[in-house]
Amino acid sequence: MEIDAEKLTILRRDTTKISMRVNGKGEIVLCVPLSLRDEGIRAFLQKHQRWIARRMRESALFCLDFSDGSVLTLFGISYTIMSGAHPCVDGGALRLPKDGREKALICLLKHMARKKMTELTGAVADKYAFAFRRIRITSARGRWGSCSDSGTISYSFRIAFLTQDEAEYVAVHELCHTRHMNHGYEFWREVERILPDFDRLRKGIREKNAVMKWL
Ligand SMILES: [Zn+2]
């Protein structure tokens, strides 16, 4: 496996262990003992090439580089990031201020997620006669959506990184919990009745779980 030198940062530290991570920009950061030679580093990278390839694939799913000209795909639509005083969607552009860009983006994602998920959840609920109380957009990591006993459906703002079909699956999943508060046979039968190819969507979503770690 060839690793682009620009994508690799080697930090020599007073440590006995090698540690490695791939960040949201697809850069490999390797921490190695001071005494480790280049051959040792090459051997380590070689040995972990499958892990690296998987992480690189995950990071390629999202552009977490928020500089001007970068492209961010939200609910399946690609937007080019550009500068602007107020965060907003401006045609095919996502306008973000120069300072505090990540915070502004999160604010915009919350707004977009609220709009889209209110629309999707409402449409599925109307069509299949589900009742829910309200929708919340949260910053919770670890899950895309959840449903409380009282019928409040919560979605992570990161749901904006899913395609529209995948986001709809999450809405269907949570609405089915208003009838079945578990993941039993009846629950999955209900999901399947609404979305026969839900398994494909679940797989696509699982691949994107990594975004929870990065934003
Ligand atoms: Zn569930």
PDB file of C-alpha atoms and ligand atoms in Angstrom, residues 173 177 183 187, ligand 1:
ATOM      1  CA  HIS A 173     -37.144   3.224  12.699  1.00  0.00           C
ATOM      2  CA  HIS A 177     -40.636   2.480  18.242  1.00  0.00           C
ATOM      3  CA  HIS A 183     -36.012  -4.410  18.565  1.00  0.00           C
ATOM      4  CA  PHE A 187     -40.697  -4.173  15.403  1.00  0.00           C
TER       5      PHE A 187
HETATM    6 ZN    ZN B   1     -34.162   1.311  17.653  1.00  0.00          ZN
END
